[in-house]
PDB file of C-alpha atoms in Angstrom:
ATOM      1  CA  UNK A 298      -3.618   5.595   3.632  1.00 57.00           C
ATOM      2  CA  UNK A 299      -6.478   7.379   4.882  1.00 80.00           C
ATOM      3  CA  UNK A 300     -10.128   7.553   2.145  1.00 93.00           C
ATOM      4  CA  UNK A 301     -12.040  10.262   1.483  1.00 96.00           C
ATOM      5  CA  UNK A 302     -13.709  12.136   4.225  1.00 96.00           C
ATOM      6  CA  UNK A 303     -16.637  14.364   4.117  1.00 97.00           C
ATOM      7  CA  UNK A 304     -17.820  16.450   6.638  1.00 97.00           C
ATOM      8  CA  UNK A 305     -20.661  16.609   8.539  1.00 97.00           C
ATOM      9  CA  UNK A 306     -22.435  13.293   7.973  1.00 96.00           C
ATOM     10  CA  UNK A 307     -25.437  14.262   8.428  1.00 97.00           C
ATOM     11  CA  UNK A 308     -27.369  17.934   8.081  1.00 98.00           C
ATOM     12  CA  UNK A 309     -30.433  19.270   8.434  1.00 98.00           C
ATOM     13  CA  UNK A 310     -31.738  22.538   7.614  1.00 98.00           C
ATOM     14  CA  UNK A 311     -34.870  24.708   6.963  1.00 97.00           C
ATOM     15  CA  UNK A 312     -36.275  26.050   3.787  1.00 97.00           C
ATOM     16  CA  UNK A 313     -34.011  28.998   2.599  1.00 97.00           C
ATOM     17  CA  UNK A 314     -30.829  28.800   4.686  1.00 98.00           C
ATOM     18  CA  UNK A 315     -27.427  28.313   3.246  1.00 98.00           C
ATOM     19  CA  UNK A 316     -25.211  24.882   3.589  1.00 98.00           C
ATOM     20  CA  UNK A 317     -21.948  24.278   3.082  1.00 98.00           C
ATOM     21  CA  UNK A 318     -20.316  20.895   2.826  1.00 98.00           C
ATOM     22  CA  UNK A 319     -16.612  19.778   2.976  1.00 98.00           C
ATOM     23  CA  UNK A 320     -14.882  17.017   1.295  1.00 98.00           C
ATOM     24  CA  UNK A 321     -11.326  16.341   1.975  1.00 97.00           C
ATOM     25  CA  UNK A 322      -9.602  13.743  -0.599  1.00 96.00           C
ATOM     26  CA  UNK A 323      -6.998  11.102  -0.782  1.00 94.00           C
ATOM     27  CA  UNK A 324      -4.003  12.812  -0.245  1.00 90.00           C
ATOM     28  CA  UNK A 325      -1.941  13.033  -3.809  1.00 86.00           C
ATOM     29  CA  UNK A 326      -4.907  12.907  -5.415  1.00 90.00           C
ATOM     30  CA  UNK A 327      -5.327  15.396  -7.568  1.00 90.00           C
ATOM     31  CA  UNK A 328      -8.988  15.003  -9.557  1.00 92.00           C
ATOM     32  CA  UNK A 329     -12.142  15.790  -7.098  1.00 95.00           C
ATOM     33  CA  UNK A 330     -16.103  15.050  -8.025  1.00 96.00           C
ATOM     34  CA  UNK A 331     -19.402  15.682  -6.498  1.00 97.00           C
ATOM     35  CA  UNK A 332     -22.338  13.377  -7.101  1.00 97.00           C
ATOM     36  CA  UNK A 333     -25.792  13.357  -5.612  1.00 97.00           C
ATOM     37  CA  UNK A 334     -27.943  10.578  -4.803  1.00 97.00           C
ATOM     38  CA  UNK A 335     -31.463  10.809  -4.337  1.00 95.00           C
ATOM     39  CA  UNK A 336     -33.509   7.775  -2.369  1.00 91.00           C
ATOM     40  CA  UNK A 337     -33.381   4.605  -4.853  1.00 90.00           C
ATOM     41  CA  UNK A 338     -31.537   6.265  -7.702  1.00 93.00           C
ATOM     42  CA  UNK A 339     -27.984   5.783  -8.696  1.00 95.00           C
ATOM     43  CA  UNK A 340     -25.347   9.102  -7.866  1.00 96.00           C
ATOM     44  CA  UNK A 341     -25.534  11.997 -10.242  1.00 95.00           C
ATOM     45  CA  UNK A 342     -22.712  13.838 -11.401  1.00 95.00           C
ATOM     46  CA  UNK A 343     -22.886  17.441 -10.414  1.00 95.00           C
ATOM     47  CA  UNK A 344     -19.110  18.766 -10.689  1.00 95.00           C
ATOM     48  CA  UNK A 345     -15.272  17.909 -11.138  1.00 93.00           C
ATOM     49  CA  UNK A 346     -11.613  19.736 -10.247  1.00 94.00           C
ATOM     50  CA  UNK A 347      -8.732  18.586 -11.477  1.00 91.00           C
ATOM     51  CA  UNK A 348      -6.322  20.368  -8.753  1.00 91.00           C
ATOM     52  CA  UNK A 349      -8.238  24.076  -8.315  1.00 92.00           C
ATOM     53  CA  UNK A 350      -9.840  23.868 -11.629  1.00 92.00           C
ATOM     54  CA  UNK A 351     -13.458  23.311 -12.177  1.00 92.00           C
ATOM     55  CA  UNK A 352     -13.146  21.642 -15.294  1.00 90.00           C
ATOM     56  CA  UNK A 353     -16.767  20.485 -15.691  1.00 89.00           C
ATOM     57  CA  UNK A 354     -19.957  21.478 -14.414  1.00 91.00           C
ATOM     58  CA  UNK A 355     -23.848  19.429 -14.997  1.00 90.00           C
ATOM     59  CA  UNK A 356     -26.891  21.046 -15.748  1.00 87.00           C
ATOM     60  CA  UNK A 357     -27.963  20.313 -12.272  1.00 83.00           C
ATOM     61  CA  UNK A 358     -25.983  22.162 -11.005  1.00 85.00           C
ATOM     62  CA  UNK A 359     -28.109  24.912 -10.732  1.00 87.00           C
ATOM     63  CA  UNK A 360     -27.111  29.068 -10.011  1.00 92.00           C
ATOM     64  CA  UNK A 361     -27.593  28.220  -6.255  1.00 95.00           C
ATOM     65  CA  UNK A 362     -24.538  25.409  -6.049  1.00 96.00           C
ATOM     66  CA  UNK A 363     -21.390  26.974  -6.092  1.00 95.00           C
ATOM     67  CA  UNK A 364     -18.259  24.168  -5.058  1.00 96.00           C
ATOM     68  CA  UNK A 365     -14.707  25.334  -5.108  1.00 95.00           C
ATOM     69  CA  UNK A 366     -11.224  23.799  -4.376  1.00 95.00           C
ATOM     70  CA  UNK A 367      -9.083  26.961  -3.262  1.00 90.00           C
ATOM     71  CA  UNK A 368      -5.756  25.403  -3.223  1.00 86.00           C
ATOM     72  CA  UNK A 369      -6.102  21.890  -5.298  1.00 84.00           C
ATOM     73  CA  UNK A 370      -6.712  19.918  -1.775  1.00 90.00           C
ATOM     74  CA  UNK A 371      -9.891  19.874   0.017  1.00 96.00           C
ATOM     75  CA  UNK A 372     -13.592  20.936  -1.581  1.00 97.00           C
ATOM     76  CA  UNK A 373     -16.464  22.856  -0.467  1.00 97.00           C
ATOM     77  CA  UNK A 374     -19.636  22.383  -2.023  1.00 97.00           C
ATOM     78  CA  UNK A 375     -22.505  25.265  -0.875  1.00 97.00           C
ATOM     79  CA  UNK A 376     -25.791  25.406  -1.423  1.00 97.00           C
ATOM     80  CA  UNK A 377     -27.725  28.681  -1.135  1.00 97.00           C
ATOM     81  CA  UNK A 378     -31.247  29.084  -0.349  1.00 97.00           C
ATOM     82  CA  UNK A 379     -31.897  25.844   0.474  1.00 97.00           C
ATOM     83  CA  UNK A 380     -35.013  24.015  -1.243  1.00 96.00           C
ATOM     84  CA  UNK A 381     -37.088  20.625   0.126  1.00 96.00           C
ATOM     85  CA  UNK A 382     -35.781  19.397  -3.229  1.00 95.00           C
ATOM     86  CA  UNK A 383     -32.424  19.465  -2.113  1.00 96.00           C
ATOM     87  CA  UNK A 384     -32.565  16.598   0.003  1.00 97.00           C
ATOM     88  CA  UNK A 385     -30.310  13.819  -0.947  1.00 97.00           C
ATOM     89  CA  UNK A 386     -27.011  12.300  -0.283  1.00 97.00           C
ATOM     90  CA  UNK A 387     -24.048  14.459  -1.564  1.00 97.00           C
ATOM     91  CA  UNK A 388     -21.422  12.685  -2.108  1.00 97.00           C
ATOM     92  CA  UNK A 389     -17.518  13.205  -2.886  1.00 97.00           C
ATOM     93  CA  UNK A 390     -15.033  10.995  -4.864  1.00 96.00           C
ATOM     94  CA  UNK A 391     -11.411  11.534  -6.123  1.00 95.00           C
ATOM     95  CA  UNK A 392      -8.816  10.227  -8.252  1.00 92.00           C
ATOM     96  CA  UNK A 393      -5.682  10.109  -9.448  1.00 87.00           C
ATOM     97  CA  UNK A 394      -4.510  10.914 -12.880  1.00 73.00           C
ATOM     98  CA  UNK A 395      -2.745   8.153 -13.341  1.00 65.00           C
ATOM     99  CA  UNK A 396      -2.468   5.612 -15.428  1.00 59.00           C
ATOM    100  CA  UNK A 397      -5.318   3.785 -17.123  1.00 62.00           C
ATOM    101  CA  UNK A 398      -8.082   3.280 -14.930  1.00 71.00           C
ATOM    102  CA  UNK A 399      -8.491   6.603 -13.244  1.00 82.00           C
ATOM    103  CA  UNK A 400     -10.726   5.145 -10.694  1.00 90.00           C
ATOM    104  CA  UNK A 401     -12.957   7.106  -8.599  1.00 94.00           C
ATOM    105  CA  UNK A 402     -13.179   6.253  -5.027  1.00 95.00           C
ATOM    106  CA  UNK A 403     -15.831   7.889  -2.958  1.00 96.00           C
ATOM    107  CA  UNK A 404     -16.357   9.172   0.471  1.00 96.00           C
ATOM    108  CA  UNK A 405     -19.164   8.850   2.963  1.00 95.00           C
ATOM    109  CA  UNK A 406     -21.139  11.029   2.195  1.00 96.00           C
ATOM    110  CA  UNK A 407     -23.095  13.845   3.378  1.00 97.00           C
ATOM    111  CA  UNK A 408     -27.088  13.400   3.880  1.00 97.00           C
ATOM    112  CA  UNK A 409     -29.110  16.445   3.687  1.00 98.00           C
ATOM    113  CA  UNK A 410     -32.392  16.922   4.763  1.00 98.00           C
ATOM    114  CA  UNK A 411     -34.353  20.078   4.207  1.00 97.00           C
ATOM    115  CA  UNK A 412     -37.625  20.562   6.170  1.00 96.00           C
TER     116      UNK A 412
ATOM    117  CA  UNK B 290     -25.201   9.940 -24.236  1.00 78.00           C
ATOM    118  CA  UNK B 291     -23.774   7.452 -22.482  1.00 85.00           C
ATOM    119  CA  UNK B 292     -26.495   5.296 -20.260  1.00 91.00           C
ATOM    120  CA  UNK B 293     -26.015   2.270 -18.368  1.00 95.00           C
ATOM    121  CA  UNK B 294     -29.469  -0.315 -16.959  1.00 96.00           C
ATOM    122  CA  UNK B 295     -29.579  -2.304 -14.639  1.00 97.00           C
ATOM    123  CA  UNK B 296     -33.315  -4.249 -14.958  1.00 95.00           C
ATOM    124  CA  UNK B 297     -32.423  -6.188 -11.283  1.00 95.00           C
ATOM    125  CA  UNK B 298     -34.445  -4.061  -8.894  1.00 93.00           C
ATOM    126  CA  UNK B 299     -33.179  -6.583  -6.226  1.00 95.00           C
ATOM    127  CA  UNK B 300     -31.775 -10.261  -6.246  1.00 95.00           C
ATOM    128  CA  UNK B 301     -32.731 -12.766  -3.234  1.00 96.00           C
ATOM    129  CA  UNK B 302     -29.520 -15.931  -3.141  1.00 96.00           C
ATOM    130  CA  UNK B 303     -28.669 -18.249  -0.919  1.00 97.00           C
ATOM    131  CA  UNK B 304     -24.988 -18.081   1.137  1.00 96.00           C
ATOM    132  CA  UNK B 305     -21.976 -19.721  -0.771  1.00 96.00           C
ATOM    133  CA  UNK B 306     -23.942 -19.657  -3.949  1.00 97.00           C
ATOM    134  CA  UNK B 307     -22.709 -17.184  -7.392  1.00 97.00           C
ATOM    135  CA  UNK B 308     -25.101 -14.346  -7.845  1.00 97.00           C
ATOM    136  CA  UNK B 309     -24.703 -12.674 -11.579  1.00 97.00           C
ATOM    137  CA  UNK B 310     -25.859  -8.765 -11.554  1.00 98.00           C
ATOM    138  CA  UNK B 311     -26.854  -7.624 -15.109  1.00 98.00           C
ATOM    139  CA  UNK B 312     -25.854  -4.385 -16.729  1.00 98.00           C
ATOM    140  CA  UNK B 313     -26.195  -3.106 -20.493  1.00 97.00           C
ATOM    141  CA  UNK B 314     -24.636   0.291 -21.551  1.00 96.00           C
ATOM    142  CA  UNK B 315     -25.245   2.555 -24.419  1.00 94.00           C
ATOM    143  CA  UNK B 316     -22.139   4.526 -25.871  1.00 90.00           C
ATOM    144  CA  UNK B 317     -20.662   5.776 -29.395  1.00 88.00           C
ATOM    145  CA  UNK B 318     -17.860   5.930 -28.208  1.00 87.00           C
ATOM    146  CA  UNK B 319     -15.251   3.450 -28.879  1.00 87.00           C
ATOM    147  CA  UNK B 320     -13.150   4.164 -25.839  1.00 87.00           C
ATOM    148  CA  UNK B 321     -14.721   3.459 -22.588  1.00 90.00           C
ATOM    149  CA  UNK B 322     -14.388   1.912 -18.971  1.00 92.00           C
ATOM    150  CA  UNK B 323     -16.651   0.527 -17.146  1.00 95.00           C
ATOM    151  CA  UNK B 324     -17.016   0.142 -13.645  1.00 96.00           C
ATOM    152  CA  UNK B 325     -18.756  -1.486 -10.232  1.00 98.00           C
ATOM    153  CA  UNK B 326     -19.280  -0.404  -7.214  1.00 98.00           C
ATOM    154  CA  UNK B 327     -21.053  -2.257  -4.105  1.00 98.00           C
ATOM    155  CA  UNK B 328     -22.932   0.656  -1.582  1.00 97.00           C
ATOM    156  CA  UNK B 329     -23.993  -1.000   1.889  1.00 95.00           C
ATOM    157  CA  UNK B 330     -26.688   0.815   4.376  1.00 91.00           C
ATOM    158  CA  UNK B 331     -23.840   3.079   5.561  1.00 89.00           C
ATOM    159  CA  UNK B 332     -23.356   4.772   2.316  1.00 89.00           C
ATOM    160  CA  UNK B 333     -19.933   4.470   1.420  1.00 90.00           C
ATOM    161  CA  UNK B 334     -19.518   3.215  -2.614  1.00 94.00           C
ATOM    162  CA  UNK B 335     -16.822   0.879  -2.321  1.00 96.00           C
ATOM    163  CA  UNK B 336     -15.075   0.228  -5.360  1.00 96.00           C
ATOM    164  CA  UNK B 337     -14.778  -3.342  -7.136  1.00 97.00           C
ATOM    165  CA  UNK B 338     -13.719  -3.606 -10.488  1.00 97.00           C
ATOM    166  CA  UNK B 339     -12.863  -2.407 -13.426  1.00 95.00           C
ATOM    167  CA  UNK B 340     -13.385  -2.918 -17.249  1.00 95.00           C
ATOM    168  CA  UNK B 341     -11.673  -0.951 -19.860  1.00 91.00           C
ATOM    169  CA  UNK B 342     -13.301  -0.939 -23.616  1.00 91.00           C
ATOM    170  CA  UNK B 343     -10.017  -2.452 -25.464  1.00 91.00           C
ATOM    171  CA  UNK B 344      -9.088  -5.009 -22.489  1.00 91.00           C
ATOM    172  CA  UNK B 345      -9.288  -8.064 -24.007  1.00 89.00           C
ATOM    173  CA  UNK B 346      -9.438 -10.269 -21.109  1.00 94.00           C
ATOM    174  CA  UNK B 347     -12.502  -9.807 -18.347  1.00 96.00           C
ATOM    175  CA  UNK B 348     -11.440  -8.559 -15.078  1.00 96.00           C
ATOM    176  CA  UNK B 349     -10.953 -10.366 -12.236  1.00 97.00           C
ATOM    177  CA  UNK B 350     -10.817  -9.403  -8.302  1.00 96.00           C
ATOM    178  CA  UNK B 351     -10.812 -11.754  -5.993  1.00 97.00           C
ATOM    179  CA  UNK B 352     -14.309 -13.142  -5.825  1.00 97.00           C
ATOM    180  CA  UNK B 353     -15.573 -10.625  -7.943  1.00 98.00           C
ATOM    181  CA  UNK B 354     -15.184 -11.141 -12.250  1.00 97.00           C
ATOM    182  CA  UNK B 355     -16.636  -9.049 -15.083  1.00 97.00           C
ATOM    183  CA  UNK B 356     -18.457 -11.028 -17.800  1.00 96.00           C
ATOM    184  CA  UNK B 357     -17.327  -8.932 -20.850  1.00 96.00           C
ATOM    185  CA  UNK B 358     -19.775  -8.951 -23.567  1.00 96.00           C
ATOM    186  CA  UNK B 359     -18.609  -5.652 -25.882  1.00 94.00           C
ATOM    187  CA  UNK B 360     -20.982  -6.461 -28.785  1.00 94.00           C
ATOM    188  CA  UNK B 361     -23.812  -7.225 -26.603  1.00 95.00           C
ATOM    189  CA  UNK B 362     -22.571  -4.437 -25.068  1.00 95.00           C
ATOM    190  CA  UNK B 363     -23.550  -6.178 -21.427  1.00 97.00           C
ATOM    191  CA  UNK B 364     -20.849  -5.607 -18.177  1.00 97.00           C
ATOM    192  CA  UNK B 365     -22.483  -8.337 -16.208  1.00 98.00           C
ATOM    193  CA  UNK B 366     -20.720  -8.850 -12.224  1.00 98.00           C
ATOM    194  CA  UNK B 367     -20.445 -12.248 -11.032  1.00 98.00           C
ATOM    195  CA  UNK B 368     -20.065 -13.024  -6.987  1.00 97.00           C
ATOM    196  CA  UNK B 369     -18.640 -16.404  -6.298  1.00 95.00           C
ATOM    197  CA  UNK B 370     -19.304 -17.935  -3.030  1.00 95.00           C
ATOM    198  CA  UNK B 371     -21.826 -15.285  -2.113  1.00 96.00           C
ATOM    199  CA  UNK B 372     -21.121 -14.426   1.544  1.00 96.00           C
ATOM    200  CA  UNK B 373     -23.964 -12.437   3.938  1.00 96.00           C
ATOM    201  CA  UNK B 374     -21.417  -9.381   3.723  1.00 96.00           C
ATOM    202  CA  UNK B 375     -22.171  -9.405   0.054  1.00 97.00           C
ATOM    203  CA  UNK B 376     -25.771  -7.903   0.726  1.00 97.00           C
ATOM    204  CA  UNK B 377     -25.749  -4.386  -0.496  1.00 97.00           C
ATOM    205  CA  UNK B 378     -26.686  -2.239  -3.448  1.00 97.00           C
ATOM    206  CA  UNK B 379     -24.585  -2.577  -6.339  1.00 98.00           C
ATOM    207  CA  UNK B 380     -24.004  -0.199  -8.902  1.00 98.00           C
ATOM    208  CA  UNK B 381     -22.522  -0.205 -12.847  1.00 98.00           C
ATOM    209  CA  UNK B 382     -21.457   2.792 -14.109  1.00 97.00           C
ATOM    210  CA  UNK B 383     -19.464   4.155 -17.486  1.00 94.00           C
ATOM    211  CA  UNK B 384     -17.038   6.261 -17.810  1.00 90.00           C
ATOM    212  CA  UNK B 385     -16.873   7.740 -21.434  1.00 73.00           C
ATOM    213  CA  UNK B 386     -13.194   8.745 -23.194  1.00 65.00           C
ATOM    214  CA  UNK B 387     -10.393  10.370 -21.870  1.00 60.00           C
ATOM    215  CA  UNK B 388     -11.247  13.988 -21.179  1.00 61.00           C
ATOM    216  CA  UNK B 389     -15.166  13.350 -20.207  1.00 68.00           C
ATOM    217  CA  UNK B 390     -14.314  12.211 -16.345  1.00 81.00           C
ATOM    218  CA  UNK B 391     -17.528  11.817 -15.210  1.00 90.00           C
ATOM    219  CA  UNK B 392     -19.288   8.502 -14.346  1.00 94.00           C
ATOM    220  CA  UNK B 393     -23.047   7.914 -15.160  1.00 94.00           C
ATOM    221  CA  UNK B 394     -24.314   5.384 -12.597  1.00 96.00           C
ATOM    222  CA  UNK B 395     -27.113   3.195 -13.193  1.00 96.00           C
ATOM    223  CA  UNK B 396     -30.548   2.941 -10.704  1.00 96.00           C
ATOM    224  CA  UNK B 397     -28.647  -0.411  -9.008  1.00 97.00           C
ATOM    225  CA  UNK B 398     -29.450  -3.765  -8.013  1.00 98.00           C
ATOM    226  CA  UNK B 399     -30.520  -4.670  -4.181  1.00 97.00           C
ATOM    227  CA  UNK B 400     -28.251  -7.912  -3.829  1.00 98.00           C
ATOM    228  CA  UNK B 401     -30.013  -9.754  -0.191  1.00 97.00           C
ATOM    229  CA  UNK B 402     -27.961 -12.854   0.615  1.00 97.00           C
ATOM    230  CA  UNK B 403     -29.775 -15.814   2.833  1.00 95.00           C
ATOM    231  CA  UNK B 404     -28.398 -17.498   5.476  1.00 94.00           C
TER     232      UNK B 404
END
């Protein structure tokens, strides 16, 4: 049973270019979430899918975000224009609708750095 | 809106000995779950355990148990037998009622375990 994986690790990127991430979940899972974690903070909830749907969307997610999930498997999350401010860790979590608990378990992440 | 604290910037223990992490939460809600998650250097939130708002035992995993304190409204994780592994951050977080899927994370406790 393979986890989540996200894809790349690591990017970096100047001032006003576009980035796109990729976030592939547990397989059968059918609820997907982005969070983003600046330095010393705890994760931030930016988005959530249950299968293609984008059921819920933050405030900080902001008109330059965009993340889709064409066919209810993986996720891309793109960021356009690219500001120093979005450097963090981007991270990806799913979970099935199952049950009680629903818990969330999380990928990797993805650490962006804009110079 | 939901919040959870954690007032532990970091926590300094000794090997083999139980470590308790705080965390208080703030909800209206009378249906909620609570979770923990441990976050080494790598990245990767690793899931613990789990506490829903009507279970009326506290959860146990392995070395890991939830103290349970709904009126205090306190989550407090308790590491027995603290081993070096165990250094991380840790992380509470809430999830509210069904239908709002989002956690909200706390800013974490740095958990260093001495040899």
């Amino acid at each position: 049973d393979t986890g989540v994986s996200q894809n790349p690790r690591h990017k970096i990127t100047k001032r006003g270019q576009n980035v796109t991430f990729r976030c592939d979940p547990i397989s059968e899972h059918n609820r997907l979430y982005w969070y983003r974690q600046t330095l010393g903070q705890g994760p931030e909830f930016l988005t959530y899918f249950q299968n293609e749907a984008q059921l819920e969307k933050s405030r900080l997610l902001s008109d330059r975000f965009s993340a889709e999930r064409p066919k209810g498997s993986f996720s891309t999350l793109e960021i356009q224009r690219t500001e120093q401010g979005d450097s963090a860790m981007y991270l990806c979590a799913s979970s099935l609708r199952a049950g009680y608990t629903d818990t969330q378990y999380f990928g990797p992440g993805t650490r962006l750095t804009v110079l | 809106a939901q919040k959870i604290t954690q007032t532990q910037p970091g926590m300094f223990v000794q090997e083999k000995e139980a470590v308790t992490l705080d965390c208080t939460y703030d909800t209206s809600d009378p249906s909620y779950g609570l979770f923990w998650y441990k976050q080494p250097s790598s990245g990767e939130m690793i899931f613990l355990i789990y506490q829903g708002s009507y279970d009326q035992q506290n959860a146990t995993e392995g070395r890991y148990s939830l103290n349970f304190q709904k009126a205090r409204k306190s989550a407090n994780l308790v590491i027995s037998a603290s081993q070096l592994g165990d250094s991380a951050m840790y992380f509470c977080a809430m999830r509210g009622p069904q239908g709002a899927q989002k956690l909200v994370f706390g800013q974490g406790t740095r958990l260093t375990i001495n040899p």
